[in-house]
C-alpha positions as YAML, in Angstrom:
chain: A
units: angstrom
residues:
- id: 1
  name: MET
  ca: [97.37, 180.87, 57.78]
- id: 2
  name: ASN
  ca: [97.09, 180.86, 54.16]
- id: 3
  name: ARG
  ca: [95.38, 177.50, 52.85]
- id: 4
  name: GLN
  ca: [97.74, 175.61, 50.54]
- id: 5
  name: PHE
  ca: [95.23, 172.62, 50.14]
- id: 6
  name: ASP
  ca: [91.86, 172.77, 48.67]
- id: 7
  name: ASP
  ca: [89.18, 170.11, 48.30]
- id: 8
  name: LEU
  ca: [89.88, 169.84, 44.86]
- id: 9
  name: LEU
  ca: [93.67, 169.36, 45.61]
- id: 10
  name: LEU
  ca: [93.15, 166.50, 48.23]
- id: 11
  name: GLY
  ca: [90.65, 165.08, 45.39]
- id: 12
  name: SER
  ca: [93.43, 164.80, 43.18]
- id: 13
  name: LEU
  ca: [95.99, 163.42, 45.44]
- id: 14
  name: GLU
  ca: [93.28, 160.50, 45.80]
- id: 15
  name: LEU
  ca: [92.97, 160.00, 42.16]
- id: 16
  name: PHE
  ca: [96.46, 160.01, 41.87]
- id: 17
  name: CYS
  ca: [97.40, 157.38, 44.23]
- id: 18
  name: LEU
  ca: [94.52, 155.67, 42.84]
- id: 19
  name: ALA
  ca: [96.35, 155.72, 39.44]
- id: 20
  name: ALA
  ca: [99.42, 154.85, 40.88]
- id: 21
  name: GLU
  ca: [98.00, 151.60, 42.90]
- id: 22
  name: GLN
  ca: [95.83, 150.54, 39.63]
- id: 23
  name: GLU
  ca: [98.62, 150.96, 37.10]
- id: 24
  name: GLY
  ca: [96.61, 152.75, 34.99]
- id: 25
  name: PHE
  ca: [94.13, 155.38, 34.50]
- id: 26
  name: THR
  ca: [91.36, 153.43, 33.26]
- id: 27
  name: ALA
  ca: [91.50, 151.15, 35.90]
- id: 28
  name: ALA
  ca: [91.56, 154.02, 38.46]
- id: 29
  name: ALA
  ca: [88.92, 155.58, 36.55]
- id: 30
  name: ALA
  ca: [86.44, 152.72, 37.00]
- id: 31
  name: VAL
  ca: [87.32, 152.45, 40.58]
- id: 32
  name: ALA
  ca: [86.64, 156.25, 41.44]
- id: 33
  name: GLY
  ca: [83.66, 156.10, 38.91]
- id: 34
  name: VAL
  ca: [85.11, 159.02, 36.92]
- id: 35
  name: THR
  ca: [86.42, 158.79, 33.19]
- id: 36
  name: PRO
  ca: [89.55, 157.97, 32.22]
- id: 37
  name: ALA
  ca: [90.27, 161.71, 30.97]
- id: 38
  name: ALA
  ca: [89.17, 163.16, 34.37]
- id: 39
  name: VAL
  ca: [92.28, 161.26, 35.99]
- id: 40
  name: SER
  ca: [94.29, 161.96, 32.94]
- id: 41
  name: ARG
  ca: [93.21, 165.61, 33.22]
- id: 42
  name: THR
  ca: [93.90, 165.24, 37.50]
- id: 43
  name: VAL
  ca: [97.25, 164.28, 36.96]
- id: 44
  name: GLY
  ca: [98.12, 166.64, 34.33]
- id: 45
  name: ARG
  ca: [97.15, 169.62, 37.01]
- id: 46
  name: LEU
  ca: [99.44, 167.92, 39.32]
- id: 47
  name: GLU
  ca: [102.52, 167.74, 36.96]
- id: 48
  name: GLU
  ca: [102.14, 171.17, 35.98]
- id: 49
  name: ARG
  ca: [101.54, 172.18, 39.67]
- id: 50
  name: LEU
  ca: [105.20, 170.35, 40.86]
- id: 51
  name: GLY
  ca: [106.77, 170.72, 37.43]
- id: 52
  name: VAL
  ca: [107.63, 167.31, 37.26]
- id: 53
  name: ARG
  ca: [106.51, 164.38, 35.56]
- id: 54
  name: LEU
  ca: [104.79, 161.55, 37.88]
- id: 55
  name: PHE
  ca: [104.30, 159.16, 35.20]
- id: 56
  name: LEU
  ca: [106.00, 157.77, 32.59]
- id: 57
  name: ARG
  ca: [103.58, 156.96, 29.71]
- id: 58
  name: THR
  ca: [103.67, 154.92, 26.87]
- id: 59
  name: THR
  ca: [101.30, 153.59, 24.07]
- id: 60
  name: ARG
  ca: [100.88, 150.37, 26.13]
- id: 61
  name: GLN
  ca: [101.20, 151.48, 29.64]
- id: 62
  name: ILE
  ca: [102.12, 153.99, 32.13]
- id: 63
  name: ARG
  ca: [104.40, 153.85, 35.47]
- id: 64
  name: LEU
  ca: [105.26, 156.10, 37.79]
- id: 65
  name: SER
  ca: [108.92, 157.94, 37.41]
- id: 66
  name: GLU
  ca: [111.21, 158.31, 39.93]
- id: 67
  name: ALA
  ca: [109.75, 161.21, 41.58]
- id: 68
  name: GLY
  ca: [106.44, 160.19, 41.01]
- id: 69
  name: GLN
  ca: [107.12, 157.01, 42.96]
- id: 70
  name: ALA
  ca: [108.67, 159.23, 46.10]
- id: 71
  name: TYR
  ca: [105.52, 161.75, 45.86]
- id: 72
  name: TYR
  ca: [103.05, 158.80, 45.85]
- id: 73
  name: GLU
  ca: [104.27, 157.32, 49.11]
- id: 74
  name: GLN
  ca: [104.60, 160.36, 50.88]
- id: 75
  name: CYS
  ca: [100.73, 161.25, 49.60]
- id: 76
  name: ARG
  ca: [99.66, 157.66, 50.72]
- id: 77
  name: GLN
  ca: [101.10, 158.05, 54.23]
- id: 78
  name: ALA
  ca: [99.52, 161.33, 54.49]
- id: 79
  name: LEU
  ca: [95.89, 160.00, 53.39]
- id: 80
  name: ASN
  ca: [96.36, 157.44, 55.53]
- id: 81
  name: GLN
  ca: [96.87, 159.65, 58.41]
- id: 82
  name: LEU
  ca: [94.20, 161.89, 57.58]
- id: 83
  name: VAL
  ca: [91.67, 159.09, 57.47]
- id: 84
  name: GLU
  ca: [92.77, 157.61, 61.15]
- id: 85
  name: ALA
  ca: [92.65, 160.91, 62.34]
- id: 86
  name: GLU
  ca: [89.12, 161.63, 61.54]
- id: 87
  name: ARG
  ca: [88.20, 158.13, 62.68]
- id: 88
  name: GLN
  ca: [89.91, 158.98, 66.08]
- id: 89
  name: VAL
  ca: [88.61, 162.24, 66.83]
- id: 90
  name: SER
  ca: [84.87, 161.03, 65.52]
- id: 91
  name: GLY
  ca: [85.28, 157.90, 67.33]
- id: 92
  name: GLN
  ca: [84.43, 155.60, 64.67]
- id: 93
  name: GLN
  ca: [87.11, 153.16, 65.26]
- id: 94
  name: ILE
  ca: [86.55, 152.01, 68.71]
- id: 95
  name: THR
  ca: [87.10, 148.51, 67.81]
- id: 96
  name: PRO
  ca: [89.89, 147.71, 66.05]
- id: 97
  name: SER
  ca: [89.21, 146.56, 62.28]
- id: 98
  name: GLY
  ca: [90.53, 146.13, 59.32]
- id: 99
  name: LEU
  ca: [93.42, 144.24, 57.32]
- id: 100
  name: LEU
  ca: [96.59, 144.39, 58.94]
- id: 101
  name: ARG
  ca: [99.42, 142.99, 56.22]
- id: 102
  name: ILE
  ca: [102.50, 141.45, 58.26]
- id: 103
  name: SER
  ca: [105.93, 140.23, 56.49]
- id: 104
  name: VAL
  ca: [108.28, 138.37, 58.71]
- id: 105
  name: PRO
  ca: [111.05, 135.99, 57.78]
- id: 106
  name: THR
  ca: [110.44, 132.18, 57.79]
- id: 107
  name: THR
  ca: [111.92, 131.43, 60.97]
- id: 108
  name: TYR
  ca: [110.73, 133.95, 63.30]
- id: 109
  name: GLY
  ca: [106.89, 133.44, 61.29]
- id: 110
  name: HIS
  ca: [107.05, 129.40, 62.01]
- id: 111
  name: TYR
  ca: [108.21, 129.23, 65.70]
- id: 112
  name: ARG
  ca: [107.29, 132.64, 66.91]
- id: 113
  name: LEU
  ca: [104.76, 134.46, 65.54]
- id: 114
  name: LEU
  ca: [102.01, 132.91, 63.62]
- id: 115
  name: PRO
  ca: [101.44, 130.26, 66.42]
- id: 116
  name: LEU
  ca: [100.48, 133.61, 68.32]
- id: 117
  name: LEU
  ca: [97.93, 134.42, 65.47]
- id: 118
  name: PRO
  ca: [94.58, 132.54, 66.34]
- id: 119
  name: GLU
  ca: [94.89, 134.18, 70.27]
- id: 120
  name: PHE
  ca: [95.09, 137.84, 68.76]
- id: 121
  name: ARG
  ca: [92.02, 137.20, 66.25]
- id: 122
  name: ALA
  ca: [90.12, 135.59, 68.82]
- id: 123
  name: ARG
  ca: [90.72, 138.95, 71.04]
- id: 124
  name: TYR
  ca: [90.02, 140.80, 67.85]
- id: 125
  name: PRO
  ca: [87.89, 139.24, 65.50]
- id: 126
  name: ASP
  ca: [87.32, 142.31, 63.16]
- id: 127
  name: ILE
  ca: [91.01, 142.50, 62.38]
- id: 128
  name: ARG
  ca: [91.79, 140.33, 59.33]
- id: 129
  name: VAL
  ca: [95.60, 139.44, 59.26]
- id: 130
  name: GLU
  ca: [97.76, 138.53, 55.90]
- id: 131
  name: VAL
  ca: [101.09, 137.45, 56.74]
- id: 132
  name: HIS
  ca: [103.95, 137.41, 53.97]
- id: 133
  name: VAL
  ca: [106.22, 134.82, 55.15]
- id: 134
  name: SER
  ca: [109.30, 135.48, 53.29]
- id: 135
  name: ASN
  ca: [112.98, 136.79, 53.96]
- id: 136
  name: ARG
  ca: [112.61, 139.26, 51.44]
- id: 137
  name: ASN
  ca: [113.10, 142.51, 52.22]
- id: 138
  name: ILE
  ca: [110.08, 144.71, 51.38]
- id: 139
  name: ASP
  ca: [109.01, 148.21, 50.97]
- id: 140
  name: PHE
  ca: [106.38, 149.56, 52.97]
- id: 141
  name: ALA
  ca: [104.85, 152.19, 51.02]
- id: 142
  name: ALA
  ca: [104.79, 150.66, 47.54]
- id: 143
  name: GLU
  ca: [103.73, 147.39, 48.82]
- id: 144
  name: GLY
  ca: [101.15, 148.20, 51.53]
- id: 145
  name: TYR
  ca: [102.67, 146.41, 54.69]
- id: 146
  name: ASP
  ca: [101.75, 147.60, 57.96]
- id: 147
  name: LEU
  ca: [104.64, 145.66, 59.96]
- id: 148
  name: ALA
  ca: [107.38, 143.66, 59.29]
- id: 149
  name: VAL
  ca: [109.78, 141.60, 61.63]
- id: 150
  name: ARG
  ca: [113.33, 141.73, 60.68]
- id: 151
  name: VAL
  ca: [116.56, 140.40, 61.94]
- id: 152
  name: ARG
  ca: [118.65, 143.70, 61.64]
- id: 153
  name: ALA
  ca: [116.77, 147.28, 62.26]
- id: 154
  name: PRO
  ca: [117.54, 149.61, 59.39]
- id: 155
  name: ALA
  ca: [119.00, 153.05, 59.68]
- id: 156
  name: ASP
  ca: [115.97, 154.68, 58.28]
- id: 157
  name: SER
  ca: [114.29, 157.33, 59.98]
- id: 158
  name: THR
  ca: [110.87, 156.62, 58.88]
- id: 159
  name: LEU
  ca: [110.60, 153.49, 60.61]
- id: 160
  name: VAL
  ca: [109.90, 152.73, 64.40]
- id: 161
  name: ALA
  ca: [111.90, 149.62, 65.55]
- id: 162
  name: ARG
  ca: [111.06, 147.73, 68.43]
- id: 163
  name: HIS
  ca: [113.43, 145.21, 69.79]
- id: 164
  name: LEU
  ca: [111.46, 141.89, 70.45]
- id: 165
  name: GLU
  ca: [114.55, 139.84, 71.68]
- id: 166
  name: ASP
  ca: [117.97, 138.39, 71.08]
- id: 167
  name: ALA
  ca: [117.63, 135.05, 69.48]
- id: 168
  name: GLU
  ca: [120.15, 132.86, 70.74]
- id: 169
  name: LEU
  ca: [122.49, 130.78, 68.14]
- id: 170
  name: VAL
  ca: [123.61, 127.21, 68.50]
- id: 171
  name: LEU
  ca: [125.89, 124.42, 66.52]
- id: 172
  name: VAL
  ca: [123.79, 121.52, 65.83]
- id: 173
  name: ALA
  ca: [124.48, 118.42, 63.98]
- id: 174
  name: ALA
  ca: [122.39, 114.85, 64.10]
- id: 175
  name: PRO
  ca: [123.94, 111.89, 66.40]
- id: 176
  name: ASP
  ca: [124.30, 109.87, 63.34]
- id: 177
  name: TYR
  ca: [126.73, 112.60, 61.59]
- id: 178
  name: LEU
  ca: [128.72, 112.60, 64.72]
- id: 179
  name: ARG
  ca: [129.09, 108.74, 64.89]
- id: 180
  name: ARG
  ca: [130.38, 109.22, 61.44]
- id: 181
  name: HIS
  ca: [132.65, 111.97, 61.42]
- id: 182
  name: GLY
  ca: [133.30, 112.44, 65.29]
- id: 183
  name: GLU
  ca: [132.38, 115.43, 67.56]
- id: 184
  name: PRO
  ca: [134.34, 118.61, 66.97]
- id: 185
  name: ARG
  ca: [135.99, 119.59, 70.53]
- id: 186
  name: THR
  ca: [137.69, 122.96, 68.93]
- id: 187
  name: LEU
  ca: [136.71, 125.30, 66.39]
- id: 188
  name: ASP
  ca: [139.68, 124.50, 64.34]
- id: 189
  name: ASP
  ca: [138.26, 120.74, 63.90]
- id: 190
  name: LEU
  ca: [135.29, 122.31, 61.79]
- id: 191
  name: GLN
  ca: [138.08, 122.56, 59.07]
- id: 192
  name: THR
  ca: [137.47, 118.66, 58.91]
- id: 193
  name: HIS
  ca: [133.87, 118.63, 59.23]
- id: 194
  name: GLU
  ca: [130.90, 119.22, 56.64]
- id: 195
  name: CYS
  ca: [129.58, 122.96, 57.35]
- id: 196
  name: ILE
  ca: [126.34, 123.38, 56.04]
- id: 197
  name: GLN
  ca: [126.44, 126.99, 54.47]
- id: 198
  name: PHE
  ca: [123.37, 129.50, 54.50]
- id: 199
  name: GLU
  ca: [123.43, 132.43, 51.68]
- id: 200
  name: LEU
  ca: [122.08, 135.72, 51.96]
- id: 201
  name: PRO
  ca: [119.68, 135.46, 48.59]
- id: 202
  name: SER
  ca: [120.22, 139.49, 48.07]
- id: 203
  name: SER
  ca: [123.57, 138.99, 47.87]
- id: 204
  name: GLY
  ca: [124.67, 135.45, 47.56]
- id: 205
  name: ARG
  ca: [127.07, 136.19, 50.52]
- id: 206
  name: THR
  ca: [127.77, 133.28, 52.81]
- id: 207
  name: ILE
  ca: [126.76, 134.05, 56.46]
- id: 208
  name: PRO
  ca: [129.67, 133.85, 58.96]
- id: 209
  name: TRP
  ca: [128.85, 131.71, 61.94]
- id: 210
  name: LEU
  ca: [129.07, 133.78, 65.18]
- id: 211
  name: CYS
  ca: [131.04, 132.04, 68.08]
- id: 212
  name: ARG
  ca: [132.79, 133.34, 71.50]
- id: 213
  name: GLN
  ca: [136.43, 132.26, 72.15]
- id: 214
  name: ASP
  ca: [138.73, 133.57, 75.17]
- id: 215
  name: GLY
  ca: [135.98, 135.78, 75.78]
- id: 216
  name: GLN
  ca: [135.93, 137.54, 72.06]
- id: 217
  name: ASP
  ca: [133.18, 137.46, 69.66]
- id: 218
  name: ILE
  ca: [134.11, 136.00, 66.45]
- id: 219
  name: GLU
  ca: [133.06, 135.73, 63.21]
- id: 220
  name: MET
  ca: [133.91, 132.42, 61.08]
- id: 221
  name: LEU
  ca: [133.42, 131.31, 57.56]
- id: 222
  name: THR
  ca: [133.16, 127.65, 57.33]
- id: 223
  name: SER
  ca: [132.82, 125.42, 54.06]
- id: 224
  name: GLY
  ca: [131.04, 122.59, 53.22]
- id: 225
  name: GLY
  ca: [129.20, 120.61, 50.01]
- id: 226
  name: TYR
  ca: [125.67, 122.11, 50.88]
- id: 227
  name: ALA
  ca: [124.61, 125.79, 50.47]
- id: 228
  name: CYS
  ca: [120.88, 126.69, 51.49]
- id: 229
  name: SER
  ca: [119.40, 130.00, 49.94]
- id: 230
  name: ASP
  ca: [116.61, 132.16, 51.31]
- id: 231
  name: ASP
  ca: [114.85, 129.55, 54.17]
- id: 232
  name: VAL
  ca: [117.14, 129.13, 57.08]
- id: 233
  name: LEU
  ca: [114.90, 125.92, 58.08]
- id: 234
  name: ALA
  ca: [116.44, 124.03, 54.93]
- id: 235
  name: GLY
  ca: [119.67, 124.12, 57.00]
- id: 236
  name: VAL
  ca: [117.95, 122.83, 59.83]
- id: 237
  name: THR
  ca: [116.32, 119.69, 57.84]
- id: 238
  name: LEU
  ca: [119.65, 118.98, 56.18]
- id: 239
  name: ALA
  ca: [121.45, 118.86, 59.76]
- id: 240
  name: ARG
  ca: [118.50, 116.76, 61.06]
- id: 241
  name: HIS
  ca: [119.13, 114.43, 58.53]
- id: 242
  name: GLY
  ca: [122.97, 113.90, 58.87]
- id: 243
  name: ALA
  ca: [124.19, 116.27, 56.40]
- id: 244
  name: GLY
  ca: [126.46, 118.20, 58.50]
- id: 245
  name: ILE
  ca: [126.69, 120.48, 60.99]
- id: 246
  name: PHE
  ca: [124.56, 124.04, 60.86]
- id: 247
  name: GLN
  ca: [123.95, 127.14, 63.17]
- id: 248
  name: ALA
  ca: [121.02, 127.94, 63.82]
- id: 249
  name: TYR
  ca: [118.31, 129.86, 66.28]
- id: 250
  name: ARG
  ca: [118.15, 127.68, 69.81]
- id: 251
  name: PHE
  ca: [114.29, 128.41, 69.30]
- id: 252
  name: VAL
  ca: [113.83, 126.78, 66.25]
- id: 253
  name: VAL
  ca: [115.73, 123.68, 67.35]
- id: 254
  name: GLU
  ca: [114.97, 123.21, 70.73]
- id: 255
  name: GLU
  ca: [112.25, 120.42, 70.40]
- id: 256
  name: ASP
  ca: [115.00, 118.74, 68.20]
- id: 257
  name: LEU
  ca: [117.21, 119.00, 70.81]
- id: 258
  name: ARG
  ca: [114.95, 117.67, 73.64]
- id: 259
  name: GLN
  ca: [113.93, 114.74, 71.52]
- id: 260
  name: GLY
  ca: [117.84, 113.87, 70.54]
- id: 261
  name: ARG
  ca: [117.25, 114.50, 66.75]
- id: 262
  name: LEU
  ca: [119.95, 116.93, 66.81]
- id: 263
  name: VAL
  ca: [122.94, 117.48, 69.22]
- id: 264
  name: GLU
  ca: [124.53, 120.85, 70.20]
- id: 265
  name: VAL
  ca: [128.40, 120.89, 69.55]
- id: 266
  name: LEU
  ca: [131.33, 123.15, 70.70]
- id: 267
  name: LYS
  ca: [129.12, 124.64, 73.77]
- id: 268
  name: PRO
  ca: [132.39, 126.47, 75.28]
- id: 269
  name: PHE
  ca: [132.17, 128.75, 72.05]
- id: 270
  name: GLY
  ca: [128.45, 129.21, 72.11]
- id: 271
  name: GLY
  ca: [126.19, 132.12, 73.45]
- id: 272
  name: ARG
  ca: [126.43, 134.69, 70.47]
- id: 273
  name: SER
  ca: [123.22, 136.05, 69.38]
- id: 274
  name: ARG
  ca: [121.10, 137.96, 66.92]
- id: 275
  name: PRO
  ca: [118.34, 140.67, 67.06]
- id: 276
  name: TYR
  ca: [114.83, 140.59, 66.07]
- id: 277
  name: ASN
  ca: [113.09, 143.51, 65.67]
- id: 278
  name: LEU
  ca: [109.36, 144.50, 65.13]
- id: 279
  name: LEU
  ca: [109.29, 147.44, 62.57]
- id: 280
  name: TYR
  ca: [106.49, 149.86, 61.52]
- id: 281
  name: PRO
  ca: [106.22, 153.26, 59.72]
- id: 282
  name: LYS
  ca: [106.55, 156.25, 62.21]
- id: 283
  name: LEU
  ca: [103.12, 157.89, 61.63]
- id: 284
  name: ARG
  ca: [101.56, 160.32, 63.65]
- id: 285
  name: PHE
  ca: [98.30, 158.73, 63.73]
- id: 286
  name: ALA
  ca: [99.09, 154.78, 63.79]
- id: 287
  name: PRO
  ca: [96.19, 152.66, 62.84]
- id: 288
  name: LEU
  ca: [94.36, 151.35, 65.68]
- id: 289
  name: ARG
  ca: [94.88, 147.71, 64.31]
- id: 290
  name: VAL
  ca: [98.63, 148.42, 64.17]
- id: 291
  name: ARG
  ca: [98.76, 150.05, 67.56]
- id: 292
  name: THR
  ca: [96.69, 147.14, 69.13]
- id: 293
  name: PHE
  ca: [98.71, 144.21, 67.22]
- id: 294
  name: VAL
  ca: [102.33, 146.11, 68.36]
- id: 295
  name: ASP
  ca: [101.16, 146.03, 72.32]
- id: 296
  name: PHE
  ca: [99.89, 142.05, 71.73]
- id: 297
  name: LEU
  ca: [103.38, 141.40, 70.75]
- id: 298
  name: MET
  ca: [104.96, 143.41, 72.69]
- id: 299
  name: GLY
  ca: [103.15, 141.84, 75.58]
- id: 300
  name: HIS
  ca: [103.63, 138.45, 74.77]
- id: 301
  name: ARG
  ca: [107.68, 139.01, 74.12]
- id: 302
  name: ALA
  ca: [107.83, 140.66, 77.63]
- id: 303
  name: ASP
  ca: [105.74, 137.69, 79.31]
- id: 304
  name: ALA
  ca: [108.07, 135.30, 77.44]
- id: 305
  name: ALA
  ca: [111.19, 137.25, 78.92]
- id: 306
  name: GLY
  ca: [109.47, 137.87, 82.21]
- id: 307
  name: VAL
  ca: [109.25, 141.53, 82.40]
- id: 308
  name: SER
  ca: [106.46, 144.11, 82.04]
- id: 309
  name: GLY
  ca: [105.92, 145.76, 78.40]
- id: 310
  name: GLY
  ca: [104.96, 149.14, 77.79]
- id: 311
  name: GLY
  ca: [101.86, 149.82, 75.69]
- id: 312
  name: LEU
  ca: [100.94, 151.69, 72.76]
- id: 313
  name: ALA
  ca: [97.37, 151.19, 72.36]
- id: 314
  name: GLY
  ca: [96.75, 154.21, 74.57]
- id: 315
  name: ARG
  ca: [98.70, 156.85, 72.23]
- id: 316
  name: ALA
  ca: [98.54, 158.04, 68.67]
...
């Protein structure tokens, strides 16, 4: 087989990725212990080899071109795989370690994931965990995340999606609100009620409420004087203080329902849910810290559902 990559080229790819991550040749040179001119020459040789501009240069800054961004994402993934493959073959990483970066929505973060992390780190103290709690979609390659939890699994062939649960939705209101406005008995009654809205931050679109009527799944657009964006928990707080009716996940409001701070309404029209999924890049050699966390979380969700889950830790 003819060699397409030599040691010099692999070193060039590492310097290129470093320049992209440090957003400059000088900063990359300082990290790598070489001169800025050496980094510039290395990038120039890569551009000549590929026939494209990897960086857009001005007198004040450099930034990745569109082609450069795509090339960086593939190179970084490939280099990470090489490092992980070497660790596995040489037996260097018997104990899971390193930094694990996770992106999770506010609801699932506060009520599902974050409470489990002390147990995870007690089992695997050499793994440091950085959690990004936000509903913003992230770019795995560009932002360096290992895992993400999202409501919908994207149609992206580069990602693995593991189903965590179907989270049941409920309509809730505070007892004080229901005393003042009465309890709705039909979905049509919602037209005369204050329905707290949640808007997607990416589009500003109001999320319809998911209900079930006469055996059919329906989506309802409601109206009201309150609108929340980005954090669903804001809608729950408004409902808890008597602002109106809100659709929330049962796992978020179950304690409020037990304590009587909120009341479930329109029960005959409930039963709908949204799926939560665990996402991570599809790699031939996934880092041990990632495989360990996937097994841990899937095991907990399987225990919660009363079923046995399959493991990852013994597989590449």
